Amino acid sequence: MQIWVPGLRMLLLRAVLLLLVLPAHGQDSVAEGPGVLLPLPKGACPGWMAGIPGHPGHNGTPGRDGRDGTPGEKGEKGDPGLVGPKGDTGETGVTGVEGPRGFPGTPGRKGEPGESAYVHRSAFSVGLESRITVPNVPIRFTKIFYNLQNHYDGTTGKFHCNIPGLYYFSYHITVYLKDVKVSLYKKDKAMLFTYDQYQEKNVDQASGSVLLHLEVGDQVWLQVYGDGDSYGIYADNVNDSTFTGFLLYHDTN
């Protein structure tokens, strides 16, 4: 059994390589003359064998980074990406400085004609000067408090409508000596009834009010109704019985 020593093996390898190299040096030149060796012509094949390749050397240290290359051409625009989710609402910013005043805008369209500036008026307020003893006829209130437009006729006791629209009527009756049955009429039709029973040795009051729509030519008045003696409407220098009416608003059509 042979035992190889690593150092001895390397020594023998070097000796073999040396023997192979020496003949090559003797054949590289051609004698030209005594003591002169000429080199072999190019292309001549030396008569020796190549040696065994050595072990690969260690990796060298990395070289320095090269210089940056020139920028390339701009690429084509890519496809739009997907819309991302809506972000949270940010905080309210600080109010900016008021900007300069803008130019006047163009005038708007002309508006529709408004109602007439003329104010329609119709009103009266009248009272009794003595007690009433006749039933079923218009009561003539001859004590005039207000009748500037003369739409109330004191000779007939009737109000005459001159302006179509909505009217308010009211009456306040002093009751004395007899019961009272009074009604408010419009165009020969009773619209409102009031009854008050007289209390002996006492002065009582009866009243009523109503809204009525009137046309031009309509008439409104008060009268005692019934066949009995219910005509206790009373008035003197300290007790009044009154009848009042006025226009709330006129018809626009």
Short mmCIF file of C-alpha atoms in Angstrom, two decimals:
data_model
loop_
_atom_site.label_atom_id
_atom_site.label_comp_id
_atom_site.label_asym_id
_atom_site.label_seq_id
_atom_site.Cartn_x
_atom_site.Cartn_y
_atom_site.Cartn_z
CA MET A 1 0.00 0.00 0.00
CA GLN A 2 1.47 3.36 -1.11
CA ILE A 3 1.15 6.53 0.98
CA TRP A 4 1.31 9.87 -0.79
CA VAL A 5 2.66 12.85 1.00
CA PRO A 6 1.07 16.07 -0.28
CA GLY A 7 4.39 17.97 -0.41
CA LEU A 8 6.16 15.12 -2.24
CA ARG A 9 3.43 14.96 -4.88
CA MET A 10 3.80 18.68 -5.60
CA LEU A 11 7.59 18.34 -5.87
CA LEU A 12 7.36 15.52 -8.42
CA LEU A 13 4.85 17.55 -10.47
CA ARG A 14 7.23 20.48 -10.65
CA ALA A 15 10.12 18.21 -11.75
CA VAL A 16 8.06 16.80 -14.61
CA LEU A 17 7.12 20.27 -15.78
CA LEU A 18 10.77 21.35 -15.73
CA LEU A 19 11.83 18.43 -17.92
CA LEU A 20 9.13 19.25 -20.42
CA VAL A 21 10.16 22.88 -20.66
CA LEU A 22 13.93 22.39 -21.15
CA PRO A 23 13.83 20.74 -24.62
CA ALA A 24 11.55 23.51 -25.82
CA HIS A 25 14.20 26.14 -25.17
CA GLY A 26 16.68 24.18 -27.27
CA GLN A 27 14.34 24.10 -30.26
CA ASP A 28 13.25 27.73 -30.21
CA SER A 29 16.43 28.84 -32.02
CA VAL A 30 18.45 27.60 -35.03
CA ALA A 31 22.19 27.89 -35.06
CA GLU A 32 23.38 30.32 -37.78
CA GLY A 33 26.89 30.08 -37.03
CA PRO A 34 29.30 29.17 -34.30
CA GLY A 35 27.89 30.54 -31.08
CA VAL A 36 24.82 32.25 -32.73
CA LEU A 37 21.23 31.06 -32.30
CA LEU A 38 18.49 32.25 -34.63
CA PRO A 39 14.86 32.34 -33.62
CA LEU A 40 12.50 29.85 -35.20
CA PRO A 41 10.28 31.07 -37.94
CA LYS A 42 6.77 32.17 -37.01
CA GLY A 43 4.23 29.45 -37.15
CA ALA A 44 6.60 26.69 -36.14
CA CYS A 45 5.02 24.30 -33.67
CA PRO A 46 7.11 23.81 -30.58
CA GLY A 47 7.59 20.24 -29.65
CA TRP A 48 6.41 20.34 -26.06
CA MET A 49 3.18 19.70 -24.16
CA ALA A 50 1.19 22.29 -22.21
CA GLY A 51 1.26 22.05 -18.47
CA ILE A 52 -1.64 21.29 -16.16
CA PRO A 53 -3.84 24.40 -15.54
CA GLY A 54 -3.30 26.03 -12.21
CA HIS A 55 -5.94 26.75 -9.60
CA PRO A 56 -8.30 29.70 -10.33
CA GLY A 57 -7.19 32.88 -8.68
CA HIS A 58 -9.22 34.84 -6.15
CA ASN A 59 -11.90 37.29 -7.34
CA GLY A 60 -10.57 40.78 -7.73
CA THR A 61 -12.01 43.78 -5.93
CA PRO A 62 -15.11 45.32 -7.59
CA GLY A 63 -14.39 48.11 -10.01
CA ARG A 64 -15.66 51.69 -9.62
CA ASP A 65 -19.16 52.57 -10.76
CA GLY A 66 -19.34 53.70 -14.32
CA ARG A 67 -20.60 57.11 -15.37
CA ASP A 68 -24.35 57.71 -15.71
CA GLY A 69 -25.61 57.06 -19.18
CA THR A 70 -27.45 59.69 -21.22
CA PRO A 71 -31.23 59.90 -20.56
CA GLY A 72 -33.30 57.79 -22.89
CA GLU A 73 -36.18 59.01 -25.00
CA LYS A 74 -39.52 59.74 -23.30
CA GLY A 75 -41.77 56.73 -23.42
CA GLU A 76 -45.38 56.70 -24.59
CA LYS A 77 -48.14 57.75 -22.19
CA GLY A 78 -49.52 54.82 -20.30
CA ASP A 79 -53.17 53.89 -19.81
CA PRO A 80 -55.05 55.73 -17.03
CA GLY A 81 -55.03 53.86 -13.78
CA LEU A 82 -58.12 52.84 -11.84
CA VAL A 83 -59.89 55.50 -9.81
CA GLY A 84 -58.83 55.23 -6.23
CA PRO A 85 -61.21 55.34 -3.26
CA LYS A 86 -62.52 58.71 -2.12
CA GLY A 87 -60.37 60.23 0.54
CA ASP A 88 -61.52 61.65 3.84
CA THR A 89 -62.88 65.18 3.88
CA GLY A 90 -60.14 67.62 4.71
CA GLU A 91 -60.34 70.35 7.28
CA THR A 92 -61.98 73.60 6.31
CA GLY A 93 -59.46 76.04 4.99
CA VAL A 94 -58.96 79.55 6.20
CA THR A 95 -61.31 82.10 4.63
CA GLY A 96 -59.54 83.89 1.85
CA VAL A 97 -59.22 87.59 1.38
CA GLU A 98 -62.25 89.25 -0.17
CA GLY A 99 -61.74 89.63 -3.88
CA PRO A 100 -62.21 92.77 -5.91
CA ARG A 101 -65.72 93.90 -6.72
CA GLY A 102 -67.02 92.40 -9.94
CA PHE A 103 -68.57 94.16 -12.89
CA PRO A 104 -72.34 94.89 -12.85
CA GLY A 105 -74.44 92.04 -14.21
CA THR A 106 -76.81 92.28 -17.12
CA PRO A 107 -80.27 93.70 -16.32
CA GLY A 108 -82.95 91.10 -15.58
CA ARG A 109 -86.18 90.63 -17.43
CA LYS A 110 -89.00 93.07 -16.91
CA GLY A 111 -91.40 91.89 -14.23
CA GLU A 112 -95.10 91.39 -14.62
CA PRO A 113 -97.34 94.38 -14.03
CA GLY A 114 -98.23 94.81 -10.39
CA GLU A 115 -101.52 95.74 -8.85
CA SER A 116 -102.77 99.22 -9.26
CA ALA A 117 -101.40 101.75 -6.84
CA TYR A 118 -104.91 102.99 -6.30
CA VAL A 119 -106.29 101.97 -2.91
CA HIS A 120 -109.92 100.91 -2.95
CA ARG A 121 -111.86 102.17 0.04
CA SER A 122 -115.36 101.47 1.26
CA ALA A 123 -116.43 101.74 4.90
CA PHE A 124 -119.16 103.06 7.17
CA SER A 125 -120.08 103.14 10.85
CA VAL A 126 -123.49 104.37 12.00
CA GLY A 127 -125.76 104.30 15.08
CA LEU A 128 -129.36 104.69 16.26
CA GLU A 129 -130.72 107.94 17.61
CA SER A 130 -133.93 106.42 19.12
CA ARG A 131 -135.48 103.04 19.86
CA ILE A 132 -137.00 100.86 17.10
CA THR A 133 -140.67 99.85 17.23
CA VAL A 134 -141.32 98.56 13.66
CA PRO A 135 -140.31 94.97 12.76
CA ASN A 136 -139.53 93.36 9.36
CA VAL A 137 -138.21 96.53 7.70
CA PRO A 138 -134.62 97.81 7.39
CA ILE A 139 -133.44 99.62 10.52
CA ARG A 140 -132.48 103.20 9.70
CA PHE A 141 -129.26 104.14 11.50
CA THR A 142 -129.14 107.91 11.21
CA LYS A 143 -126.31 108.71 13.61
CA ILE A 144 -123.30 108.85 11.26
CA PHE A 145 -119.85 108.09 12.71
CA TYR A 146 -118.13 107.49 9.34
CA ASN A 147 -119.48 107.41 5.79
CA LEU A 148 -116.87 109.23 3.71
CA GLN A 149 -117.54 107.25 0.50
CA ASN A 150 -121.35 107.58 1.01
CA HIS A 151 -121.84 103.88 0.35
CA TYR A 152 -124.32 103.73 3.23
CA ASP A 153 -127.72 105.33 2.62
CA GLY A 154 -129.19 106.78 5.82
CA THR A 155 -132.61 107.27 4.24
CA THR A 156 -133.05 103.52 3.56
CA GLY A 157 -130.73 102.04 6.20
CA LYS A 158 -128.94 99.99 3.50
CA PHE A 159 -125.28 99.66 2.48
CA HIS A 160 -124.74 99.67 -1.30
CA CYS A 161 -121.74 97.78 -2.71
CA ASN A 162 -119.74 99.82 -5.23
CA ILE A 163 -116.49 97.79 -5.17
CA PRO A 164 -116.65 93.99 -5.55
CA GLY A 165 -114.72 92.12 -2.89
CA LEU A 166 -114.76 90.74 0.65
CA TYR A 167 -116.47 92.80 3.36
CA TYR A 168 -116.68 92.62 7.15
CA PHE A 169 -119.94 93.59 8.91
CA SER A 170 -120.72 93.82 12.62
CA TYR A 171 -123.45 95.19 14.87
CA HIS A 172 -123.70 95.98 18.56
CA ILE A 173 -127.25 96.29 19.95
CA THR A 174 -128.43 97.67 23.29
CA VAL A 175 -131.45 95.62 24.54
CA TYR A 176 -134.02 97.31 26.78
CA LEU A 177 -137.73 96.86 27.67
CA LYS A 178 -138.29 94.07 25.10
CA ASP A 179 -136.61 90.97 23.74
CA VAL A 180 -134.58 91.41 20.55
CA LYS A 181 -134.56 89.34 17.38
CA VAL A 182 -132.32 90.95 14.75
CA SER A 183 -130.96 89.61 11.48
CA LEU A 184 -128.46 90.79 8.86
CA TYR A 185 -129.71 90.66 5.27
CA LYS A 186 -127.97 90.48 1.93
CA LYS A 187 -130.10 90.88 -1.23
CA ASP A 188 -133.36 90.06 0.60
CA LYS A 189 -131.85 86.96 2.24
CA ALA A 190 -131.14 86.69 5.97
CA MET A 191 -127.49 85.76 6.47
CA LEU A 192 -127.13 86.08 10.27
CA PHE A 193 -129.55 85.86 13.22
CA THR A 194 -129.20 87.14 16.81
CA TYR A 195 -131.66 86.70 19.68
CA ASP A 196 -131.40 88.25 23.14
CA GLN A 197 -133.93 87.87 25.95
CA TYR A 198 -134.56 90.97 28.00
CA GLN A 199 -133.98 90.77 31.74
CA GLU A 200 -136.41 92.98 33.68
CA LYS A 201 -134.97 96.22 35.03
CA ASN A 202 -131.68 95.54 33.27
CA VAL A 203 -129.94 96.77 30.10
CA ASP A 204 -128.52 93.95 27.99
CA GLN A 205 -126.27 93.76 24.93
CA ALA A 206 -126.46 91.69 21.73
CA SER A 207 -123.92 91.56 18.89
CA GLY A 208 -122.92 89.70 15.76
CA SER A 209 -120.36 89.82 12.93
CA VAL A 210 -119.80 88.15 9.55
CA LEU A 211 -117.64 88.16 6.38
CA LEU A 212 -119.51 88.48 3.08
CA HIS A 213 -118.43 88.60 -0.53
CA LEU A 214 -120.33 91.26 -2.43
CA GLU A 215 -120.77 92.14 -6.05
CA VAL A 216 -121.47 95.62 -7.36
CA GLY A 217 -125.13 96.48 -6.63
CA ASP A 218 -125.53 94.14 -3.62
CA GLN A 219 -127.21 95.64 -0.53
CA VAL A 220 -126.74 94.80 3.17
CA TRP A 221 -128.88 95.91 6.11
CA LEU A 222 -130.26 95.00 9.56
CA GLN A 223 -133.90 94.46 10.53
CA VAL A 224 -135.99 93.01 13.34
CA TYR A 225 -137.53 89.67 12.36
CA GLY A 226 -140.57 87.75 13.67
CA ASP A 227 -144.25 88.55 14.27
CA GLY A 228 -144.03 89.19 18.02
CA ASP A 229 -142.96 92.26 19.91
CA SER A 230 -139.21 91.43 19.85
CA TYR A 231 -138.15 94.93 18.97
CA GLY A 232 -136.31 95.96 22.11
CA ILE A 233 -133.45 97.67 20.23
CA TYR A 234 -132.68 100.76 22.28
CA ALA A 235 -130.56 103.91 22.05
CA ASP A 236 -130.33 107.18 23.96
CA ASN A 237 -127.68 109.72 24.88
CA VAL A 238 -125.72 107.19 26.97
CA ASN A 239 -126.55 103.87 25.22
CA ASP A 240 -125.71 103.14 21.57
CA SER A 241 -126.75 100.55 19.02
CA THR A 242 -124.31 100.52 16.07
CA PHE A 243 -123.91 99.00 12.62
CA THR A 244 -120.46 98.88 10.91
CA GLY A 245 -119.00 97.51 7.68
CA PHE A 246 -115.84 97.88 5.56
CA LEU A 247 -113.98 96.40 2.58
CA LEU A 248 -111.16 93.99 3.43
CA TYR A 249 -109.85 93.55 -0.13
CA HIS A 250 -111.27 94.04 -3.59
CA ASP A 251 -111.53 91.50 -6.40
CA THR A 252 -108.63 91.59 -8.86
CA ASN A 253 -110.35 89.92 -11.80
#
